[in-house]
Short mmCIF file of C-alpha atoms in Angstrom, two decimals:
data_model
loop_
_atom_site.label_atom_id
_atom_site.label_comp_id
_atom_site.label_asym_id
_atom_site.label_seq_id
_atom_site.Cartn_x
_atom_site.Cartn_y
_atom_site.Cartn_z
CA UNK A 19 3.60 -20.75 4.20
CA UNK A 20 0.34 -18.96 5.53
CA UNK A 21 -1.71 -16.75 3.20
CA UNK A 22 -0.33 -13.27 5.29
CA UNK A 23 3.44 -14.41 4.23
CA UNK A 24 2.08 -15.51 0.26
CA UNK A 25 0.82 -12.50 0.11
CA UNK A 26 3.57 -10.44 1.84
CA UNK A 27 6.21 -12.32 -0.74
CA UNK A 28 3.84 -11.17 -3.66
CA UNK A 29 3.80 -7.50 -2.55
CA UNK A 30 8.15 -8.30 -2.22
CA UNK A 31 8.47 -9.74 -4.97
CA UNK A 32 6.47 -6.63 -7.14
CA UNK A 33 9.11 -4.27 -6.15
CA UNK A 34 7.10 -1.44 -5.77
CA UNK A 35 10.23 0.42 -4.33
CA UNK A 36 12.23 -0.25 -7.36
CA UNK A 37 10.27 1.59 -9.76
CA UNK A 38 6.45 2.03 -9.16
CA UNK A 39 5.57 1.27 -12.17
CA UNK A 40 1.82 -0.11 -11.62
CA UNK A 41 1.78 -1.17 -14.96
CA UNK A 42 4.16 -3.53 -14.76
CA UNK A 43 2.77 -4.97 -11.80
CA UNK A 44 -0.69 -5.37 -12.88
CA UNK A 45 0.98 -7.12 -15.85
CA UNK A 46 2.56 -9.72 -13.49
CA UNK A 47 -0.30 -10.08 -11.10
CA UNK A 48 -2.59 -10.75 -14.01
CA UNK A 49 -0.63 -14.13 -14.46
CA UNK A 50 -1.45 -14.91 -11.15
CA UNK A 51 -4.69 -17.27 -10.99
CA UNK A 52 -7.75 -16.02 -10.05
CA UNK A 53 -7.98 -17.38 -6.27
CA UNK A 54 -4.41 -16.09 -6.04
CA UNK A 55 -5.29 -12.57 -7.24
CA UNK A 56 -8.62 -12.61 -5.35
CA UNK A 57 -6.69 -13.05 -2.12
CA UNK A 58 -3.87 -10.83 -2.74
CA UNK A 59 -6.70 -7.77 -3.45
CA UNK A 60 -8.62 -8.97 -0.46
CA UNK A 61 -4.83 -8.73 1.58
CA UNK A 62 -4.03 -5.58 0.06
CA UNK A 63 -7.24 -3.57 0.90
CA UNK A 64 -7.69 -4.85 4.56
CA UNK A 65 -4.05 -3.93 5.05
CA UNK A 66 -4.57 -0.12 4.01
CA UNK A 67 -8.08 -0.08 5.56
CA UNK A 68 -6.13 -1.39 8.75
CA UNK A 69 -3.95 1.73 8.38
CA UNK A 70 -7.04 4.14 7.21
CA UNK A 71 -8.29 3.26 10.26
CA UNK A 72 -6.08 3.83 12.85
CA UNK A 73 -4.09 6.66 11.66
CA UNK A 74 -7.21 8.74 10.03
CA UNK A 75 -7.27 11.30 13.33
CA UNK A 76 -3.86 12.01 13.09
CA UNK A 77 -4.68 12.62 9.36
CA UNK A 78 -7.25 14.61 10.07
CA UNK A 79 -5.56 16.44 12.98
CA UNK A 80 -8.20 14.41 15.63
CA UNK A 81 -5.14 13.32 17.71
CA UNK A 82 -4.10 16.51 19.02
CA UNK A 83 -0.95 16.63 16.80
CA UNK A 84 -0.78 19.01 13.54
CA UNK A 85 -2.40 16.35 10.95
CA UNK A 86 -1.03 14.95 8.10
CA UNK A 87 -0.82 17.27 5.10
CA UNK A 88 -2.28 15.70 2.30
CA UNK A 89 -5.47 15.47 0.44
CA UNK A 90 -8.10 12.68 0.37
CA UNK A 91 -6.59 11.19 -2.42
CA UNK A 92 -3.27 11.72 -1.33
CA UNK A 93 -3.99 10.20 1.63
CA UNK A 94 -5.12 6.69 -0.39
CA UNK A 95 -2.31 7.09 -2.50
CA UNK A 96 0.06 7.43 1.14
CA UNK A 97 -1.38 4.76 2.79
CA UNK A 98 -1.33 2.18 -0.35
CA UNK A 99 2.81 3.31 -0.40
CA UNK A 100 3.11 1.77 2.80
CA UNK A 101 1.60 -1.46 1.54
CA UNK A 102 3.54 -1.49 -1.15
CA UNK A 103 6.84 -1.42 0.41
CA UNK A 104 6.53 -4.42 2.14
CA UNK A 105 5.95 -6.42 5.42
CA UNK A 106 8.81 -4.92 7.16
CA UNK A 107 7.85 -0.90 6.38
CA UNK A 108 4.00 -1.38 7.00
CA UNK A 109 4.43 -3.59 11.11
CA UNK A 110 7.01 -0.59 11.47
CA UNK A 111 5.21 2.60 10.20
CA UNK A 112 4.11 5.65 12.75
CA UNK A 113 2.28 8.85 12.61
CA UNK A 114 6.02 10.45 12.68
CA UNK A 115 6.96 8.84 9.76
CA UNK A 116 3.55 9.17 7.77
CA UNK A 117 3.88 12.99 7.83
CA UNK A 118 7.78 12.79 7.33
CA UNK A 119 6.75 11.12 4.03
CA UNK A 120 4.05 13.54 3.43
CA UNK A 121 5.95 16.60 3.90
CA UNK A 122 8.62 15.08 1.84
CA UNK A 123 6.55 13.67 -0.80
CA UNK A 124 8.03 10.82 -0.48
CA UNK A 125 5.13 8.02 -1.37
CA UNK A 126 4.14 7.11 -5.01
CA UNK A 127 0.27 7.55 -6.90
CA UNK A 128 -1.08 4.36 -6.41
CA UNK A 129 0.19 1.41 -5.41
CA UNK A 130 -3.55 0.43 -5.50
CA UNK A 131 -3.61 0.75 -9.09
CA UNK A 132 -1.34 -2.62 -9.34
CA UNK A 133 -4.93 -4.54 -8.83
CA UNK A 134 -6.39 -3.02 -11.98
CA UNK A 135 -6.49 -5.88 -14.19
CA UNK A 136 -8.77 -7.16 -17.10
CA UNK A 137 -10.41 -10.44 -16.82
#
C-alpha cells in the first residue's frame, strides 16, 4: 500500500461524512504514531492546497463564472470538506459542484480541525 492510499484509508476510515465530529477524530488520530500523523497532516494540507490552488479564481470570480459564495474562512472550511469525504469525492469534485455545496451549505466547519492534537 503506497502512502497516498494509507492516507486515503485514514481519511475513510475517520468518517467525516458520518458525523463531523472533529473531536472524535483528533481523538483517534492522536493514537496514531507520530510518523503516521506527521504524514497524514502533510497529505491532508497538500491535498486542500492542491484544491486552493486551482479552484481559487472561480472562488474569487477570476474565471469568468459568478464565484463561489463564501467567505475566506468558509472557503478553508469548503475545501477541507472535500478532503474529508474521501478519495473518491475529492479526484471527482468541480467548480459546479463547489458552489452547489456552497449555495447549499452543504460542507462542515473544519475538517482541518481533526489535526489539532496535543503532544
Amino acid at each position: 500500500m503506497t502512502q497516498e492510499q494509507k492516507c486515503w484509508k485514514l481519511i475513510e476510515d475517520a468518517m467525516w461524512d458520518f458525523d463531523h465530529d472533529y473531536n472524535r477524530i483528533s481523538t483517534n488520530w492522536s493514537e496514531l504514531n507520530k510518523s503516521t500523523f506527521n504524514m497524514l497532516e502533510t497529505f491532508i494540507e497538500e491535498k486542500a492546497a492542491a484544491l486552493f490552488e486551482k479552484y481559487e479564481a472561480a472562488w474569487l470570480g477570476q474565471d469568468g463564472g459568478p464565484g463561489i459564495d463564501v467567505s475566506d474562512d468558509s472557503w478553508s472550511d469548503l475545501i477541507y470538506d472535500v478532503v474529508g469525504r474521501g478519495e473518491r469525492f475529492y479526484n471527482a469534485i468541480t467548480v459546479e459542484k463547489l458552489r452547489e455545496m456552497a449555495d447549499e451549505d452543504d460542507y462542515q466547519e473544519s475538517f482541518h480541525y481533526c489535526l489539532q492534537i496535543e503532544d
